[in-house]
Amino acid sequence: MNAAAQSIIAYCRAGYEVDTGNELTAIATARELYGYPAFKPGDGFVRFQFYEPDHAAQFISQVAVHDTIFPRQLFLVLETIQIEDKSDRIGPILDALADAATGRSGLLFVDYPDTDEGKTLAKLCRKFAVPLRQALRARDLLSKKEHTGLPALHVFFTSGEQCYLGVSQAKQRSPFENGICRLKFPPKAPSRSTLKLEEALLTMLSAAQRDAICRPGARAVDLGACPGGWTYQLVSRDMHVEAVDNGKMADDLMATGLVDYRAEDGFKYRPQMGHVELLVCDMIEKPDRVAVLMANWLTRNWATHAIFNLKLPMKRRYETVTAAIETVRAQLNAANIKASMVIRHLYHNRDEVTVAVIREK
Ligand SMILES: C[S@@+](CC[C@H](N)C(=O)[O-])C[C@H]1O[C@@H](n2cnc3c(N)ncnc32)[C@H](O)[C@@H]1O
């Protein structure tokens, strides 16, 4: 076991290492697991080093990526591998796995950081994954067919000479390569923002929640709707949308007959029929103001569920988000509303996080 053991790796958007580190520290401390984040700003990942031998494993078995804000992927480090002989990158990995006695995994990720430098490793990772997979299968360290229910092996290259080797559990990890949910831009959508709501609907809601909430004929309100990227997602699911904004909505969307455009202030608007299934909000405003507005809609039962973005400040982003979320949670608790809250810095987000508040039945 080398120095990086007793640690976990979290991928994040480059520039969000401090926030990721702050969040991991808070989550670990709340579980009485202690350590510190190690990172270089702009590297697109954080290694969180624990003090006690089994704390990293405890953290990784208790914390799912889905329940965090900034991490895109999380895995337990088994070893840092320095590649001295570039003609044999596989040998050191097999040796380390033999030492760690991990047993058979169901899946292999060969990833790299989401940075300009990291992208130069994409080809290496793609090419390397093929013989590595074969070598792992030959030693029964990887199942013959992909098995998403089993633990996964992670090889995370930070340069051509160094990679971290690790493992994750099925329920705790992101299913995506590099922790990134890649989506194709729908050609008829009026703005790239559409991908934010699409990613949120696909990754933050379960299939059952999605089907129940985004069902044909259900009503939604979109605050700060123009030019209509979010409304497009809802209309594509045959929902009726009250689109609120002073800007201009895309003509194609208006032609669907499913959009009721309202040139009004999103902070004063009320649903036309007194209630909608889903409130979405992408207004660029102070996070605490948006949090109060969302809490009001939910506690007054103007909307059953809400999906909204919170703009992030330049500094103290983790603290800002948690304070805004606390506002919503406190109001829901006071109104005795049971709801799940997922808060994610999505791949298609920039300086904002997306929050999904889904009321329990
Ligand atoms: C980031 S854009 C929304 C993009 C939209 N979600 C899409 O996918 O096309 C923010 C929008 O919020 C609107 N906005 C900001 N403050 C508002 C307010 N108080 N009431 C209504 N709309 C507001 C702006 O006019 C702008 O169109």
Short mmCIF file of C-alpha atoms and ligand atoms in Angstrom, two decimals:
data_model
loop_
_atom_site.label_atom_id
_atom_site.label_comp_id
_atom_site.label_asym_id
_atom_site.label_seq_id
_atom_site.Cartn_x
_atom_site.Cartn_y
_atom_site.Cartn_z
CA MET A 1 0.00 0.00 0.00
CA ASN A 2 1.52 3.35 -0.97
CA ALA A 3 0.95 6.90 0.22
CA ALA A 4 -2.23 7.49 -1.78
CA ALA A 5 -4.01 4.57 -0.13
CA GLN A 6 -6.39 5.72 2.63
CA SER A 7 -7.65 8.27 0.15
CA ILE A 8 -10.45 8.79 -2.31
CA ILE A 9 -10.52 10.58 -5.67
CA ALA A 10 -13.31 12.97 -6.61
CA TYR A 11 -13.54 14.31 -10.17
CA CYS A 12 -14.95 17.82 -10.55
CA ARG A 13 -15.16 20.69 -13.01
CA ALA A 14 -11.77 22.38 -13.31
CA GLY A 15 -11.77 25.41 -11.02
CA TYR A 16 -14.06 23.75 -8.47
CA GLU A 17 -11.38 21.92 -6.50
CA VAL A 18 -11.72 24.19 -3.44
CA ASP A 19 -15.49 23.72 -3.36
CA THR A 20 -15.18 19.97 -3.85
CA GLY A 21 -12.59 19.82 -1.08
CA ASN A 22 -14.80 21.87 1.27
CA GLU A 23 -17.75 19.63 0.56
CA LEU A 24 -15.78 16.39 1.08
CA THR A 25 -14.41 17.77 4.35
CA ALA A 26 -17.92 18.63 5.55
CA ILE A 27 -19.35 15.24 4.56
CA ALA A 28 -16.46 13.35 6.15
CA THR A 29 -16.53 15.37 9.35
CA ALA A 30 -20.28 14.85 9.74
CA ARG A 31 -19.53 11.10 9.69
CA GLU A 32 -16.62 11.44 12.13
CA LEU A 33 -14.18 10.52 9.37
CA TYR A 34 -11.22 12.86 9.28
CA GLY A 35 -8.83 13.96 6.60
CA TYR A 36 -7.93 16.78 4.25
CA PRO A 37 -8.27 17.57 0.53
CA ALA A 38 -5.15 17.60 -1.62
CA PHE A 39 -5.33 19.25 -5.05
CA LYS A 40 -3.84 21.70 -7.48
CA PRO A 41 -6.30 24.39 -8.61
CA GLY A 42 -7.46 23.70 -12.15
CA ASP A 43 -6.59 19.98 -12.07
CA GLY A 44 -10.23 18.85 -12.29
CA PHE A 45 -9.97 16.42 -9.37
CA VAL A 46 -9.35 16.28 -5.64
CA ARG A 47 -7.66 13.53 -3.66
CA PHE A 48 -9.05 13.41 -0.13
CA GLN A 49 -6.56 11.88 2.28
CA PHE A 50 -7.86 10.29 5.49
CA TYR A 51 -5.83 9.91 8.69
CA GLU A 52 -7.16 6.52 9.79
CA PRO A 53 -6.62 3.35 7.73
CA ASP A 54 -10.27 2.36 7.18
CA HIS A 55 -11.87 5.81 6.95
CA ALA A 56 -11.51 6.10 3.14
CA ALA A 57 -13.31 2.76 2.67
CA GLN A 58 -16.02 3.81 5.14
CA PHE A 59 -16.53 7.10 3.32
CA ILE A 60 -16.82 5.45 -0.08
CA SER A 61 -19.29 2.85 1.16
CA GLN A 62 -21.50 5.51 2.81
CA VAL A 63 -21.48 8.37 0.31
CA ALA A 64 -22.98 8.20 -3.18
CA VAL A 65 -21.96 10.64 -5.90
CA HIS A 66 -25.68 11.34 -6.36
CA ASP A 67 -25.88 12.71 -2.79
CA THR A 68 -23.01 15.14 -3.28
CA ILE A 69 -22.94 18.49 -5.07
CA PHE A 70 -19.59 18.98 -6.76
CA PRO A 71 -18.04 15.51 -7.27
CA ARG A 72 -18.70 13.93 -10.66
CA GLN A 73 -17.23 10.60 -9.65
CA LEU A 74 -15.88 9.07 -6.44
CA PHE A 75 -13.65 6.04 -5.96
CA LEU A 76 -11.49 4.51 -3.28
CA VAL A 77 -7.78 4.63 -4.14
CA LEU A 78 -5.93 1.34 -3.95
CA GLU A 79 -2.63 2.62 -5.25
CA THR A 80 -0.92 5.43 -7.18
CA ILE A 81 0.96 3.91 -10.04
CA GLN A 82 4.05 5.56 -11.49
CA ILE A 83 4.62 4.15 -14.94
CA GLU A 84 8.32 3.73 -15.39
CA ASP A 85 8.19 1.49 -18.47
CA LYS A 86 5.71 2.92 -20.98
CA SER A 87 5.76 -0.34 -22.95
CA ASP A 88 4.14 -2.06 -19.94
CA ARG A 89 1.40 -0.04 -18.30
CA ILE A 90 -0.64 -3.16 -17.54
CA GLY A 91 1.88 -5.07 -15.41
CA PRO A 92 1.96 -2.60 -12.48
CA ILE A 93 -1.86 -2.48 -12.43
CA LEU A 94 -2.13 -6.27 -12.27
CA ASP A 95 0.52 -6.38 -9.52
CA ALA A 96 -1.34 -3.76 -7.49
CA LEU A 97 -4.63 -5.61 -7.88
CA ALA A 98 -3.01 -8.86 -6.79
CA ASP A 99 -1.76 -7.07 -3.65
CA ALA A 100 -5.15 -5.50 -2.95
CA ALA A 101 -7.06 -8.77 -3.52
CA THR A 102 -10.10 -6.92 -4.82
CA GLY A 103 -11.79 -9.95 -6.36
CA ARG A 104 -13.79 -9.78 -9.55
CA SER A 105 -15.17 -6.43 -10.73
CA GLY A 106 -18.02 -5.99 -13.17
CA LEU A 107 -16.88 -2.87 -14.96
CA LEU A 108 -13.73 -0.99 -15.87
CA PHE A 109 -13.38 2.80 -16.16
CA VAL A 110 -10.24 4.26 -17.70
CA ASP A 111 -10.71 7.98 -17.10
CA TYR A 112 -8.87 11.29 -17.25
CA PRO A 113 -9.49 14.80 -15.83
CA ASP A 114 -11.86 17.16 -17.67
CA THR A 115 -9.12 19.71 -18.40
CA ASP A 116 -7.26 20.75 -21.55
CA GLU A 117 -4.29 18.69 -20.41
CA GLY A 118 -6.53 15.79 -19.45
CA LYS A 119 -8.09 15.70 -22.90
CA THR A 120 -4.67 14.92 -24.39
CA LEU A 121 -4.92 11.62 -22.47
CA ALA A 122 -8.25 10.64 -24.05
CA LYS A 123 -6.67 8.62 -26.87
CA LEU A 124 -4.26 6.85 -24.54
CA CYS A 125 -7.14 5.92 -22.21
CA ARG A 126 -9.31 4.62 -25.05
CA LYS A 127 -6.51 2.52 -26.51
CA PHE A 128 -5.26 1.27 -23.16
CA ALA A 129 -8.69 0.12 -22.00
CA VAL A 130 -8.84 -2.67 -24.61
CA PRO A 131 -5.75 -4.73 -23.65
CA LEU A 132 -6.27 -3.92 -19.96
CA ARG A 133 -9.78 -5.32 -20.10
CA GLN A 134 -8.48 -8.49 -21.78
CA ALA A 135 -5.69 -8.92 -19.23
CA LEU A 136 -8.12 -8.43 -16.33
CA ARG A 137 -10.56 -10.95 -17.78
CA ALA A 138 -7.78 -13.49 -18.35
CA ARG A 139 -7.04 -13.30 -14.60
CA ASP A 140 -10.72 -13.34 -13.62
CA LEU A 141 -10.41 -9.83 -12.16
CA LEU A 142 -13.17 -8.55 -14.46
CA SER A 143 -16.43 -10.31 -15.38
CA LYS A 144 -16.64 -11.55 -18.98
CA LYS A 145 -19.68 -9.35 -19.63
CA GLU A 146 -20.20 -5.88 -18.16
CA HIS A 147 -22.02 -6.22 -14.86
CA THR A 148 -23.15 -2.83 -13.56
CA GLY A 149 -24.32 -4.32 -10.25
CA LEU A 150 -20.78 -5.34 -9.23
CA PRO A 151 -17.94 -3.15 -7.95
CA ALA A 152 -16.05 -1.27 -10.68
CA LEU A 153 -12.34 -0.83 -11.22
CA HIS A 154 -11.11 2.69 -11.93
CA VAL A 155 -7.88 3.66 -13.61
CA PHE A 156 -7.58 7.44 -13.58
CA PHE A 157 -4.70 8.85 -15.63
CA THR A 158 -3.41 12.22 -14.50
CA SER A 159 -0.51 12.11 -16.98
CA GLY A 160 1.08 9.58 -19.31
CA GLU A 161 3.31 8.53 -16.41
CA GLN A 162 0.89 8.37 -13.50
CA CYS A 163 -2.50 6.90 -12.75
CA TYR A 164 -4.59 6.17 -9.69
CA LEU A 165 -6.05 2.71 -9.38
CA GLY A 166 -9.23 2.33 -7.39
CA VAL A 167 -12.63 0.74 -6.83
CA SER A 168 -16.22 1.92 -6.42
CA GLN A 169 -19.50 0.32 -5.40
CA ALA A 170 -22.43 0.06 -7.83
CA LYS A 171 -24.87 2.17 -5.84
CA GLN A 172 -22.39 4.91 -4.99
CA ARG A 173 -20.73 5.74 -8.29
CA SER A 174 -21.68 7.70 -11.39
CA PRO A 175 -22.41 5.34 -14.30
CA PHE A 176 -20.69 7.68 -16.77
CA GLU A 177 -17.16 7.67 -18.21
CA ASN A 178 -15.22 10.51 -16.57
CA GLY A 179 -18.36 11.08 -14.50
CA ILE A 180 -19.79 13.05 -17.43
CA CYS A 181 -23.32 12.65 -18.76
CA ARG A 182 -22.82 13.57 -22.42
CA LEU A 183 -25.93 14.58 -24.33
CA LYS A 184 -26.58 15.44 -27.94
CA PHE A 185 -27.98 18.90 -28.47
CA PRO A 186 -31.54 18.53 -29.78
CA PRO A 187 -31.43 20.46 -33.09
CA LYS A 188 -34.87 22.02 -32.58
CA ALA A 189 -34.18 23.31 -29.06
CA PRO A 190 -33.86 27.12 -28.92
CA SER A 191 -30.88 27.30 -26.51
CA ARG A 192 -28.04 25.18 -25.18
CA SER A 193 -29.54 25.62 -21.70
CA THR A 194 -31.92 22.86 -22.69
CA LEU A 195 -29.16 20.35 -21.92
CA LYS A 196 -29.11 21.46 -18.27
CA LEU A 197 -32.71 20.48 -17.69
CA GLU A 198 -32.34 17.34 -19.80
CA GLU A 199 -29.34 16.23 -17.73
CA ALA A 200 -31.22 17.08 -14.53
CA LEU A 201 -34.27 15.06 -15.55
CA LEU A 202 -32.15 12.09 -16.64
CA THR A 203 -29.71 11.96 -13.74
CA MET A 204 -31.40 13.57 -10.72
CA LEU A 205 -34.80 11.88 -10.97
CA SER A 206 -35.44 8.14 -11.00
CA ALA A 207 -37.23 6.75 -14.06
CA ALA A 208 -40.35 6.33 -11.94
CA GLN A 209 -40.23 9.96 -10.75
CA ARG A 210 -39.64 11.19 -14.30
CA ASP A 211 -42.58 9.21 -15.67
CA ALA A 212 -44.88 10.32 -12.86
CA ILE A 213 -43.96 14.01 -12.98
CA CYS A 214 -43.25 14.65 -16.67
CA ARG A 215 -46.35 12.89 -17.93
CA PRO A 216 -48.33 14.00 -20.97
CA GLY A 217 -50.94 16.57 -20.01
CA ALA A 218 -49.33 17.51 -16.69
CA ARG A 219 -48.83 21.25 -16.05
CA ALA A 220 -45.58 23.09 -15.40
CA VAL A 221 -44.41 26.66 -14.84
CA ASP A 222 -41.06 27.80 -16.23
CA LEU A 223 -39.79 30.99 -14.53
CA GLY A 224 -37.15 32.81 -16.61
CA ALA A 225 -38.14 30.73 -19.62
CA CYS A 226 -36.78 32.61 -22.67
CA PRO A 227 -35.80 31.67 -25.29
CA GLY A 228 -37.29 28.33 -24.21
CA GLY A 229 -34.64 25.62 -23.78
CA TRP A 230 -36.20 24.32 -20.55
CA THR A 231 -39.75 24.73 -21.85
CA TYR A 232 -38.63 22.69 -24.89
CA GLN A 233 -37.77 19.75 -22.60
CA LEU A 234 -41.19 19.87 -20.95
CA VAL A 235 -43.12 20.34 -24.19
CA SER A 236 -41.17 17.40 -25.70
CA ARG A 237 -42.77 15.34 -22.93
CA ASP A 238 -46.20 16.74 -23.89
CA MET A 239 -46.54 18.85 -20.77
CA HIS A 240 -48.43 22.17 -20.73
CA VAL A 241 -46.10 25.00 -19.77
CA GLU A 242 -46.75 28.50 -18.44
CA ALA A 243 -43.57 30.22 -19.66
CA VAL A 244 -42.79 33.38 -17.67
CA ASP A 245 -40.23 35.92 -18.90
CA ASN A 246 -40.10 39.38 -20.43
CA GLY A 247 -37.93 38.09 -23.28
CA LYS A 248 -38.95 36.41 -26.51
CA MET A 249 -39.95 32.74 -26.70
CA ALA A 250 -38.94 30.69 -29.76
CA ASP A 251 -41.74 30.68 -32.36
CA ASP A 252 -41.54 26.89 -32.86
CA LEU A 253 -42.40 26.37 -29.20
CA MET A 254 -45.35 28.74 -29.35
CA ALA A 255 -46.61 26.83 -32.41
CA THR A 256 -46.92 23.60 -30.38
CA GLY A 257 -50.00 25.02 -28.66
CA LEU A 258 -48.62 23.69 -25.35
CA VAL A 259 -47.05 26.97 -24.20
CA ASP A 260 -48.86 29.77 -22.42
CA TYR A 261 -46.41 32.69 -22.59
CA ARG A 262 -46.62 35.31 -19.80
CA ALA A 263 -44.50 38.47 -19.95
CA GLU A 264 -44.40 38.91 -16.17
CA ASP A 265 -42.01 39.12 -13.25
CA GLY A 266 -41.13 35.60 -12.08
CA PHE A 267 -41.06 36.78 -8.48
CA LYS A 268 -44.70 37.91 -8.64
CA TYR A 269 -46.18 35.29 -10.95
CA ARG A 270 -48.79 32.81 -9.67
CA PRO A 271 -49.94 29.64 -11.49
CA GLN A 272 -53.00 30.22 -13.69
CA MET A 273 -54.98 27.33 -12.27
CA GLY A 274 -53.68 27.67 -8.74
CA HIS A 275 -51.37 24.66 -8.95
CA VAL A 276 -48.90 22.88 -11.23
CA GLU A 277 -47.13 19.53 -11.03
CA LEU A 278 -43.68 20.95 -11.67
CA LEU A 279 -42.05 24.34 -11.20
CA VAL A 280 -38.78 24.97 -13.02
CA CYS A 281 -36.73 28.13 -12.62
CA ASP A 282 -33.59 29.31 -14.40
CA MET A 283 -33.74 33.04 -13.50
CA ILE A 284 -30.32 34.55 -12.94
CA GLU A 285 -30.78 35.91 -9.44
CA LYS A 286 -29.21 35.77 -5.99
CA PRO A 287 -29.40 32.18 -4.64
CA ASP A 288 -31.07 33.20 -1.37
CA ARG A 289 -33.83 35.06 -3.27
CA VAL A 290 -34.47 32.06 -5.52
CA ALA A 291 -34.46 29.71 -2.50
CA VAL A 292 -37.17 31.73 -0.74
CA LEU A 293 -39.26 31.88 -3.92
CA MET A 294 -38.99 28.10 -4.46
CA ALA A 295 -39.85 27.39 -0.82
CA ASN A 296 -42.93 29.63 -1.12
CA TRP A 297 -44.19 27.82 -4.22
CA LEU A 298 -43.77 24.44 -2.56
CA THR A 299 -45.17 25.27 0.87
CA ARG A 300 -48.18 27.12 -0.61
CA ASN A 301 -48.71 24.09 -2.85
CA TRP A 302 -48.56 26.13 -6.04
CA ALA A 303 -46.23 23.36 -7.27
CA THR A 304 -45.83 19.76 -6.13
CA HIS A 305 -42.18 19.50 -7.23
CA ALA A 306 -39.48 21.96 -8.24
CA ILE A 307 -36.28 21.89 -10.28
CA PHE A 308 -34.25 25.09 -10.19
CA ASN A 309 -30.80 26.52 -10.67
CA LEU A 310 -28.83 28.44 -8.07
CA LYS A 311 -26.20 30.82 -9.42
CA LEU A 312 -22.87 30.41 -7.70
CA PRO A 313 -20.78 33.32 -6.47
CA MET A 314 -17.03 33.49 -7.18
CA LYS A 315 -16.13 32.51 -3.62
CA ARG A 316 -17.62 30.46 -0.79
CA ARG A 317 -19.75 28.55 -3.26
CA TYR A 318 -20.31 25.47 -1.09
CA GLU A 319 -21.37 27.64 1.86
CA THR A 320 -23.69 29.72 -0.36
CA VAL A 321 -25.41 26.64 -1.77
CA THR A 322 -25.82 24.95 1.59
CA ALA A 323 -27.28 28.13 3.11
CA ALA A 324 -29.83 28.43 0.28
CA ILE A 325 -30.75 24.76 0.57
CA GLU A 326 -31.15 25.13 4.33
CA THR A 327 -33.72 27.88 3.70
CA VAL A 328 -35.77 25.57 1.49
CA ARG A 329 -35.42 22.60 3.84
CA ALA A 330 -36.41 24.61 6.92
CA GLN A 331 -39.56 25.90 5.23
CA LEU A 332 -40.52 22.44 3.99
CA ASN A 333 -39.99 21.01 7.47
CA ALA A 334 -42.06 23.78 9.04
CA ALA A 335 -44.87 22.97 6.60
CA ASN A 336 -44.47 19.24 7.34
CA ILE A 337 -43.69 18.49 3.69
CA LYS A 338 -41.62 15.37 3.10
CA ALA A 339 -39.46 15.78 0.02
CA SER A 340 -36.17 14.48 -1.32
CA MET A 341 -33.59 17.05 -2.39
CA VAL A 342 -30.83 16.37 -4.86
CA ILE A 343 -28.31 19.13 -5.53
CA ARG A 344 -25.81 18.67 -8.33
CA HIS A 345 -23.21 20.65 -10.18
CA LEU A 346 -24.15 19.11 -13.52
CA TYR A 347 -21.80 18.69 -16.45
CA HIS A 348 -23.88 21.14 -18.51
CA ASN A 349 -23.96 23.70 -15.70
CA ARG A 350 -21.38 26.45 -15.53
CA ASP A 351 -21.32 28.60 -12.40
CA GLU A 352 -24.57 27.24 -11.03
CA VAL A 353 -25.94 24.12 -9.41
CA THR A 354 -29.26 22.42 -10.06
CA VAL A 355 -31.63 21.47 -7.27
CA ALA A 356 -34.46 18.94 -7.59
CA VAL A 357 -37.06 18.93 -4.80
CA ILE A 358 -39.33 15.93 -5.26
CA ARG A 359 -42.20 15.59 -2.84
CA GLU A 360 -42.79 12.13 -1.42
CA LYS A 361 -46.19 10.59 -1.89
C1 LIG B 1 -30.46 31.85 -18.26
S1 LIG B 1 -31.83 32.59 -19.00
C2 LIG B 1 -32.96 31.28 -19.12
C3 LIG B 1 -32.69 30.32 -20.24
C4 LIG B 1 -33.80 29.31 -20.40
N1 LIG B 1 -33.89 28.41 -19.24
C5 LIG B 1 -33.60 28.47 -21.63
O1 LIG B 1 -33.37 27.28 -21.49
O2 LIG B 1 -33.70 28.99 -22.74
C6 LIG B 1 -32.51 33.55 -17.72
C7 LIG B 1 -33.81 34.21 -18.08
O3 LIG B 1 -34.38 34.69 -16.87
C8 LIG B 1 -35.12 35.83 -17.19
N2 LIG B 1 -35.38 36.57 -15.95
C9 LIG B 1 -34.50 37.12 -15.09
N3 LIG B 1 -35.15 37.70 -14.06
C10 LIG B 1 -36.47 37.49 -14.27
C11 LIG B 1 -37.64 37.84 -13.56
N4 LIG B 1 -37.60 38.53 -12.42
N5 LIG B 1 -38.83 37.43 -14.07
C12 LIG B 1 -38.90 36.73 -15.20
N6 LIG B 1 -37.81 36.38 -15.93
C13 LIG B 1 -36.62 36.76 -15.46
C14 LIG B 1 -34.26 36.57 -18.20
O4 LIG B 1 -35.05 37.44 -18.98
C15 LIG B 1 -33.68 35.41 -19.01
O5 LIG B 1 -34.42 35.17 -20.19
#
